Short mmCIF file of C-alpha atoms in Angstrom, two decimals:
data_model
loop_
_atom_site.label_atom_id
_atom_site.label_comp_id
_atom_site.label_asym_id
_atom_site.label_seq_id
_atom_site.Cartn_x
_atom_site.Cartn_y
_atom_site.Cartn_z
CA MET Y 1 -17.12 1.37 12.58
CA LYS Y 2 -16.19 -2.24 13.38
CA MET Y 3 -12.71 -3.03 14.68
CA TYR Y 4 -11.27 -6.50 15.30
CA TYR Y 5 -8.45 -7.43 17.66
CA GLU Y 6 -6.69 -10.65 18.63
CA LYS Y 7 -9.48 -11.63 21.01
CA ASP Y 8 -11.90 -11.67 18.06
CA VAL Y 9 -9.88 -14.14 15.97
CA ASP Y 10 -9.53 -17.91 15.93
CA LEU Y 11 -6.20 -18.71 14.27
CA ASN Y 12 -7.14 -22.39 14.28
CA ILE Y 13 -9.45 -21.78 11.33
CA LEU Y 14 -6.28 -21.95 9.19
CA LYS Y 15 -4.71 -24.82 11.15
CA ASP Y 16 -5.10 -27.43 8.41
CA LYS Y 17 -5.04 -25.02 5.46
CA THR Y 18 -2.27 -23.89 3.16
CA VAL Y 19 -1.83 -20.19 2.42
CA ALA Y 20 -0.08 -19.37 -0.85
CA VAL Y 21 1.39 -15.87 -0.99
CA ILE Y 22 1.87 -14.87 -4.62
CA GLY Y 23 4.78 -12.46 -4.86
CA TYR Y 24 7.77 -11.64 -2.67
CA GLY Y 25 8.11 -7.89 -2.88
CA SER Y 26 7.82 -5.61 0.12
CA GLN Y 27 4.39 -6.86 1.24
CA GLY Y 28 4.87 -10.44 0.06
CA MET Y 29 8.07 -10.82 2.02
CA ALA Y 30 6.66 -9.25 5.19
CA GLN Y 31 3.30 -11.00 5.24
CA SER Y 32 4.58 -14.44 4.27
CA ARG Y 33 7.34 -14.39 6.87
CA ASN Y 34 5.04 -13.09 9.58
CA MET Y 35 2.37 -15.72 8.86
CA HIS Y 36 5.01 -18.45 8.66
CA GLU Y 37 6.46 -17.44 12.04
CA SER Y 38 2.93 -17.32 13.47
CA GLY Y 39 2.57 -21.03 12.69
CA LEU Y 40 0.57 -20.91 9.46
CA ASN Y 41 1.40 -23.29 6.62
CA VAL Y 42 2.71 -20.81 4.05
CA VAL Y 43 4.03 -21.39 0.55
CA VAL Y 44 5.28 -18.63 -1.73
CA GLY Y 45 4.39 -18.64 -5.43
CA LEU Y 46 7.06 -17.12 -7.68
CA ARG Y 47 8.70 -17.24 -11.07
CA GLU Y 48 11.06 -20.22 -10.90
CA ASP Y 49 14.71 -19.44 -10.16
CA GLY Y 50 14.25 -15.66 -10.17
CA ALA Y 51 15.94 -13.42 -7.61
CA SER Y 52 12.89 -13.51 -5.34
CA TRP Y 53 12.81 -17.31 -5.52
CA LYS Y 54 16.30 -17.54 -4.03
CA LYS Y 55 15.62 -14.86 -1.43
CA ALA Y 56 12.43 -16.54 -0.21
CA LYS Y 57 14.22 -19.88 0.06
CA ASN Y 58 17.05 -18.27 1.99
CA ASP Y 59 14.44 -16.80 4.34
CA GLY Y 60 13.31 -20.34 5.15
CA LEU Y 61 10.06 -20.41 3.18
CA ASN Y 62 8.60 -23.15 1.00
CA VAL Y 63 8.77 -21.82 -2.58
CA MET Y 64 6.85 -23.08 -5.61
CA THR Y 65 5.87 -21.85 -9.03
CA VAL Y 66 2.73 -19.74 -9.03
CA GLU Y 67 0.79 -22.59 -10.66
CA ASP Y 68 1.92 -25.19 -8.12
CA ALA Y 69 1.33 -22.82 -5.20
CA ALA Y 70 -2.23 -22.13 -6.39
CA LYS Y 71 -2.87 -25.87 -6.74
CA ALA Y 72 -1.55 -26.61 -3.25
CA ALA Y 73 -3.33 -23.76 -1.48
CA ASP Y 74 -6.66 -23.32 0.22
CA VAL Y 75 -6.05 -19.57 0.37
CA ILE Y 76 -4.34 -17.74 -2.51
CA HIS Y 77 -3.12 -14.33 -1.32
CA ILE Y 78 -2.14 -12.20 -4.34
CA LEU Y 79 0.53 -9.59 -3.55
CA ILE Y 80 2.06 -8.83 -6.95
CA PRO Y 81 1.69 -5.36 -8.54
CA ASP Y 82 -1.82 -4.27 -9.53
CA GLU Y 83 -1.02 -3.96 -13.20
CA ILE Y 84 0.04 -7.60 -13.64
CA GLN Y 85 -2.41 -9.34 -11.31
CA GLY Y 86 -5.08 -9.89 -13.96
CA GLU Y 87 -2.71 -11.56 -16.42
CA VAL Y 88 -1.04 -13.74 -13.77
CA TYR Y 89 -4.46 -14.77 -12.45
CA LYS Y 90 -5.64 -15.85 -15.92
CA LYS Y 91 -2.41 -17.62 -16.78
CA SER Y 92 -1.46 -19.32 -13.51
CA ILE Y 93 -4.21 -19.18 -10.89
CA ARG Y 94 -7.70 -19.33 -12.40
CA ASP Y 95 -7.55 -22.92 -13.64
CA ASN Y 96 -6.08 -24.12 -10.33
CA LEU Y 97 -8.86 -22.82 -8.10
CA GLU Y 98 -11.08 -25.34 -6.35
CA GLU Y 99 -14.50 -24.97 -4.80
CA GLY Y 100 -14.26 -23.43 -1.35
CA ASN Y 101 -10.87 -21.81 -1.93
CA THR Y 102 -10.30 -18.24 -0.78
CA LEU Y 103 -8.91 -15.66 -3.19
CA SER Y 104 -7.29 -12.99 -1.05
CA PHE Y 105 -5.78 -9.55 -1.69
CA SER Y 106 -4.24 -6.60 0.14
CA HIS Y 107 -5.74 -4.09 -2.31
CA GLY Y 108 -9.15 -4.29 -3.95
CA TYR Y 109 -8.13 -2.79 -7.30
CA ASN Y 110 -8.44 -5.81 -9.58
CA ILE Y 111 -11.64 -7.15 -8.05
CA HIS Y 112 -13.40 -3.79 -7.78
CA PHE Y 113 -12.60 -2.73 -11.34
CA GLY Y 114 -13.23 -6.16 -12.84
CA TYR Y 115 -9.76 -7.14 -14.03
CA ILE Y 116 -10.13 -10.39 -12.09
CA ASN Y 117 -13.44 -12.25 -12.29
CA ALA Y 118 -13.36 -15.18 -9.90
CA PRO Y 119 -15.75 -18.16 -10.10
CA GLU Y 120 -18.84 -18.07 -7.89
CA ASN Y 121 -17.74 -20.99 -5.70
CA VAL Y 122 -14.76 -19.30 -4.01
CA ASN Y 123 -14.43 -16.67 -1.29
CA ILE Y 124 -13.04 -13.25 -2.19
CA THR Y 125 -11.43 -11.43 0.75
CA MET Y 126 -9.00 -8.69 1.61
CA ILE Y 127 -6.60 -8.24 4.49
CA ALA Y 128 -4.61 -5.05 3.99
CA PRO Y 129 -1.87 -3.65 6.25
CA LYS Y 130 -1.97 0.14 6.54
CA GLY Y 131 1.76 0.46 6.27
CA PRO Y 132 4.65 -0.49 3.97
CA GLY Y 133 6.02 -4.02 4.07
CA ALA Y 134 9.17 -3.02 5.94
CA MET Y 135 7.04 -1.61 8.76
CA VAL Y 136 4.74 -4.67 8.75
CA ARG Y 137 7.80 -6.82 9.32
CA LYS Y 138 9.58 -4.52 11.79
CA THR Y 139 6.58 -4.05 14.09
CA TYR Y 140 5.84 -7.79 14.02
CA GLU Y 141 9.40 -8.59 15.10
CA GLU Y 142 9.02 -6.03 17.89
CA GLY Y 143 5.94 -7.86 19.16
CA PHE Y 144 3.32 -5.49 17.81
CA GLY Y 145 1.94 -4.73 14.33
CA VAL Y 146 0.50 -2.10 12.03
CA PRO Y 147 -3.27 -1.52 11.79
CA GLY Y 148 -5.10 -3.14 8.89
CA LEU Y 149 -8.29 -3.33 6.89
CA VAL Y 150 -10.47 -6.38 6.28
CA ALA Y 151 -13.17 -6.85 3.66
CA VAL Y 152 -15.25 -9.67 2.21
CA GLU Y 153 -16.48 -9.34 -1.35
CA ARG Y 154 -17.90 -12.86 -1.48
CA ASP Y 155 -18.52 -15.29 1.37
CA TYR Y 156 -19.07 -18.65 -0.35
CA THR Y 157 -18.06 -20.84 2.60
CA GLY Y 158 -19.77 -18.83 5.32
CA ASN Y 159 -16.53 -18.17 7.22
CA ALA Y 160 -14.63 -15.90 4.82
CA LEU Y 161 -14.34 -13.07 7.35
CA GLN Y 162 -12.84 -15.41 9.94
CA ILE Y 163 -10.31 -16.68 7.39
CA ALA Y 164 -9.25 -13.14 6.49
CA LEU Y 165 -8.96 -12.13 10.13
CA ALA Y 166 -6.83 -15.18 10.90
CA MET Y 167 -4.46 -14.11 8.13
CA GLY Y 168 -4.43 -10.64 9.67
CA GLN Y 169 -3.55 -12.11 13.04
CA GLY Y 170 -0.80 -14.16 11.41
CA SER Y 171 0.66 -10.95 9.98
CA GLY Y 172 0.41 -9.14 13.31
CA LEU Y 173 -2.33 -6.72 12.24
CA THR Y 174 -4.88 -7.64 14.91
CA ARG Y 175 -2.37 -6.62 17.57
CA ALA Y 176 -2.97 -3.02 16.48
CA GLY Y 177 -6.54 -3.46 15.23
CA VAL Y 178 -8.25 -4.29 11.94
CA LEU Y 179 -11.04 -2.08 10.60
CA GLU Y 180 -13.84 -3.59 8.50
CA THR Y 181 -14.40 -1.99 5.09
CA THR Y 182 -15.48 -2.94 1.54
CA PHE Y 183 -13.50 -3.53 -1.63
CA LYS Y 184 -15.05 -0.39 -3.14
CA GLU Y 185 -14.24 1.84 -0.17
CA GLU Y 186 -10.67 0.58 0.25
CA THR Y 187 -9.83 0.81 -3.43
CA GLU Y 188 -11.26 4.24 -4.14
CA THR Y 189 -9.99 5.90 -0.96
CA ASP Y 190 -6.55 4.32 -1.36
CA LEU Y 191 -6.15 5.60 -4.91
CA PHE Y 192 -7.42 9.05 -3.94
CA GLY Y 193 -5.09 9.28 -0.94
CA GLU Y 194 -2.08 8.30 -3.04
CA GLN Y 195 -2.83 10.75 -5.83
CA ALA Y 196 -4.24 13.81 -4.05
CA VAL Y 197 -2.40 13.77 -0.73
CA LEU Y 198 0.23 11.18 0.17
CA CYS Y 199 2.27 10.82 -3.02
CA GLY Y 200 1.08 13.26 -5.67
CA GLY Y 201 -0.09 16.17 -3.52
CA ALA Y 202 2.71 16.02 -0.97
CA THR Y 203 5.58 15.82 -3.45
CA GLU Y 204 4.19 18.66 -5.58
CA LEU Y 205 3.73 20.85 -2.48
CA ILE Y 206 7.30 20.13 -1.35
CA ALA Y 207 8.72 20.80 -4.82
CA ALA Y 208 6.77 24.03 -5.18
CA GLY Y 209 7.90 25.32 -1.78
CA PHE Y 210 11.52 24.40 -2.51
CA GLN Y 211 11.49 26.12 -5.89
CA THR Y 212 9.84 29.26 -4.48
CA LEU Y 213 12.71 29.69 -2.01
CA VAL Y 214 15.44 28.89 -4.55
CA ASP Y 215 13.98 31.27 -7.12
CA ALA Y 216 13.99 33.99 -4.44
CA GLY Y 217 17.75 33.52 -4.01
CA TYR Y 218 17.99 31.34 -0.92
CA GLN Y 219 20.50 28.50 -0.71
CA PRO Y 220 19.05 25.24 -2.13
CA GLU Y 221 20.31 23.35 0.90
CA ILE Y 222 18.44 25.66 3.28
CA ALA Y 223 15.34 25.42 1.08
CA TYR Y 224 15.53 21.61 1.21
CA PHE Y 225 15.76 21.53 5.01
CA GLU Y 226 12.81 23.91 5.39
CA THR Y 227 10.43 22.33 2.87
CA CYS Y 228 11.34 18.64 2.84
CA HIS Y 229 13.64 17.45 5.62
CA GLU Y 230 11.60 18.95 8.46
CA LEU Y 231 8.33 17.68 7.03
CA LYS Y 232 8.98 14.28 8.59
CA LEU Y 233 9.12 15.86 12.03
CA ILE Y 234 5.73 17.50 11.51
CA VAL Y 235 4.14 14.37 10.03
CA ASP Y 236 5.45 12.31 12.94
CA LEU Y 237 3.81 14.74 15.37
CA ILE Y 238 0.49 14.58 13.50
CA TYR Y 239 0.75 10.78 13.33
CA ALA Y 240 1.29 10.53 17.10
CA LYS Y 241 -0.85 13.40 18.40
CA GLY Y 242 -3.18 14.67 15.67
CA PHE Y 243 -3.42 18.24 14.41
CA ALA Y 244 -3.99 19.71 17.87
CA GLY Y 245 -0.98 17.90 19.33
CA MET Y 246 1.23 19.10 16.48
CA TRP Y 247 0.10 22.73 16.91
CA ASN Y 248 0.79 22.43 20.63
CA ASP Y 249 4.36 21.24 20.02
CA VAL Y 250 5.42 23.84 17.44
CA SER Y 251 6.03 27.49 18.24
CA ASN Y 252 3.20 29.99 18.58
CA THR Y 253 4.62 31.75 15.53
CA ALA Y 254 4.45 28.56 13.47
CA GLU Y 255 0.94 27.82 14.74
CA TYR Y 256 -0.44 31.26 13.90
CA GLY Y 257 1.35 31.47 10.56
CA GLY Y 258 0.23 28.00 9.51
CA LEU Y 259 -3.40 28.43 10.53
CA ALA Y 260 -3.66 31.91 9.06
CA THR Y 261 -2.22 31.10 5.62
CA ARG Y 262 -2.97 27.46 4.83
CA LYS Y 263 -6.21 28.16 2.95
CA ARG Y 264 -4.23 30.39 0.59
CA ILE Y 265 -2.30 27.26 -0.44
CA ILE Y 266 -5.14 24.72 -0.51
CA THR Y 267 -7.77 26.86 -2.21
CA ASP Y 268 -11.32 26.20 -3.37
CA GLU Y 269 -9.82 25.50 -6.78
CA THR Y 270 -7.56 22.84 -5.24
CA ARG Y 271 -10.52 21.22 -3.49
CA ALA Y 272 -12.50 21.22 -6.74
CA GLU Y 273 -9.61 19.46 -8.46
CA MET Y 274 -9.52 16.89 -5.65
CA LYS Y 275 -13.20 16.15 -6.28
CA LYS Y 276 -12.44 15.74 -9.97
CA ILE Y 277 -9.62 13.29 -9.21
CA LEU Y 278 -11.98 11.30 -6.99
CA GLU Y 279 -14.62 11.19 -9.73
CA GLU Y 280 -12.05 9.91 -12.23
CA ILE Y 281 -11.25 7.11 -9.80
CA GLN Y 282 -14.89 6.29 -9.06
CA THR Y 283 -15.89 6.12 -12.73
CA GLY Y 284 -12.92 3.94 -13.69
CA GLU Y 285 -11.40 6.65 -15.91
CA PHE Y 286 -8.08 6.47 -14.05
CA THR Y 287 -7.90 2.66 -14.18
CA ARG Y 288 -8.59 2.68 -17.93
CA GLU Y 289 -5.84 5.26 -18.39
CA TRP Y 290 -3.43 3.18 -16.28
CA ALA Y 291 -4.30 -0.02 -18.18
CA THR Y 292 -3.62 1.73 -21.52
CA GLU Y 293 -0.35 3.06 -20.14
CA THR Y 294 0.88 -0.34 -18.89
CA ASN Y 295 -0.22 -2.14 -22.05
CA ALA Y 296 1.90 0.31 -24.06
CA GLY Y 297 4.97 -0.40 -21.93
CA SER Y 298 4.52 2.58 -19.54
CA PRO Y 299 6.08 5.28 -21.77
CA MET Y 300 4.53 8.18 -19.83
CA LEU Y 301 5.57 6.74 -16.47
CA LYS Y 302 9.14 6.35 -17.73
CA ARG Y 303 9.20 9.97 -18.92
CA LEU Y 304 7.77 11.20 -15.61
CA ARG Y 305 10.40 9.21 -13.69
CA THR Y 306 13.15 10.83 -15.77
CA ILE Y 307 11.75 14.32 -15.19
CA GLU Y 308 11.49 13.64 -11.44
CA SER Y 309 15.07 12.37 -11.22
CA GLU Y 310 16.36 15.57 -12.82
CA LEU Y 311 14.67 17.95 -10.36
CA GLN Y 312 17.06 20.17 -8.41
CA ILE Y 313 15.46 19.18 -5.12
CA GLU Y 314 16.30 15.52 -5.82
CA LYS Y 315 19.96 16.31 -6.43
CA VAL Y 316 20.25 18.60 -3.41
CA GLY Y 317 18.35 16.12 -1.24
CA ALA Y 318 20.58 13.21 -2.23
CA LYS Y 319 23.67 15.21 -1.29
CA LEU Y 320 22.28 16.33 2.07
CA ARG Y 321 20.94 12.90 3.01
CA LYS Y 322 24.37 11.45 2.38
CA LEU Y 323 26.08 14.16 4.47
CA CYS Y 324 23.60 13.58 7.31
CA GLY Y 325 24.12 9.81 7.19
CA LEU Y 326 20.54 9.15 6.09
CA GLN Y 327 21.50 7.64 2.73
CA LYS Y 328 24.57 5.76 1.58
#
């Protein structure tokens, strides 16, 4: 394992270079503002006169069209959604690349699965915060940062790693530490984590627990507190102290009950399905499915969003979050 911190980085490597951040969503906003305030020459590439264009200008950033930003930049940092990166690259970036440029990402998806094929005479790098954009910005403003990942897929200039690390320092990531990885490892583990644990697995577990209690006749509001609301408290403990620290901080009853029953929830069948999900990611089956879905206008995703919005736990949760002052 190789970790990099501020002492390992020379920010001057970007002193006379222009970094174009393509996109101004959660990560685009956070990373561009952080790098700008760290003294880097940052431009933001956006669709002209869109809502993000005005917001970025109001935030004090130099805003250009994607084409003009790519032309002006030495480093093109692509932070738009995965499913549109390939098309935007072909339309607005590819023909504006120059020898020795760096094509940079915060997720390896489009490079690893071949939706973007860059010319041989440019660097391909990744600097990826391990946290949402709001947290990247908040921790930077507080004088710290979130941890990050760094990877080099192609080192044409011989200093691609140093360029990526300098961007990481500009975003505040080297304050917490940046771990070296590969495009393959980052992409496949990220997709697996999202699907099997963080987003897919967690929400299904919460929904199943909630529905089990409601079907048994308990109040939906009580079921929500026990299966969803309090989960944040447990995750925060694990985040700060690990499993052992969490078990130490909960009651002995909770510790024994959790340890004694958890394998009845996550069974061998569940683990086998996790391996299958990982294989679908590794072979590209998932990315082909997602490409077909987006090319068709995302009909399945829209249906799934509708189904999710109609769940009882969503309606109960919205009401309770409002009553507790957590949501307006």
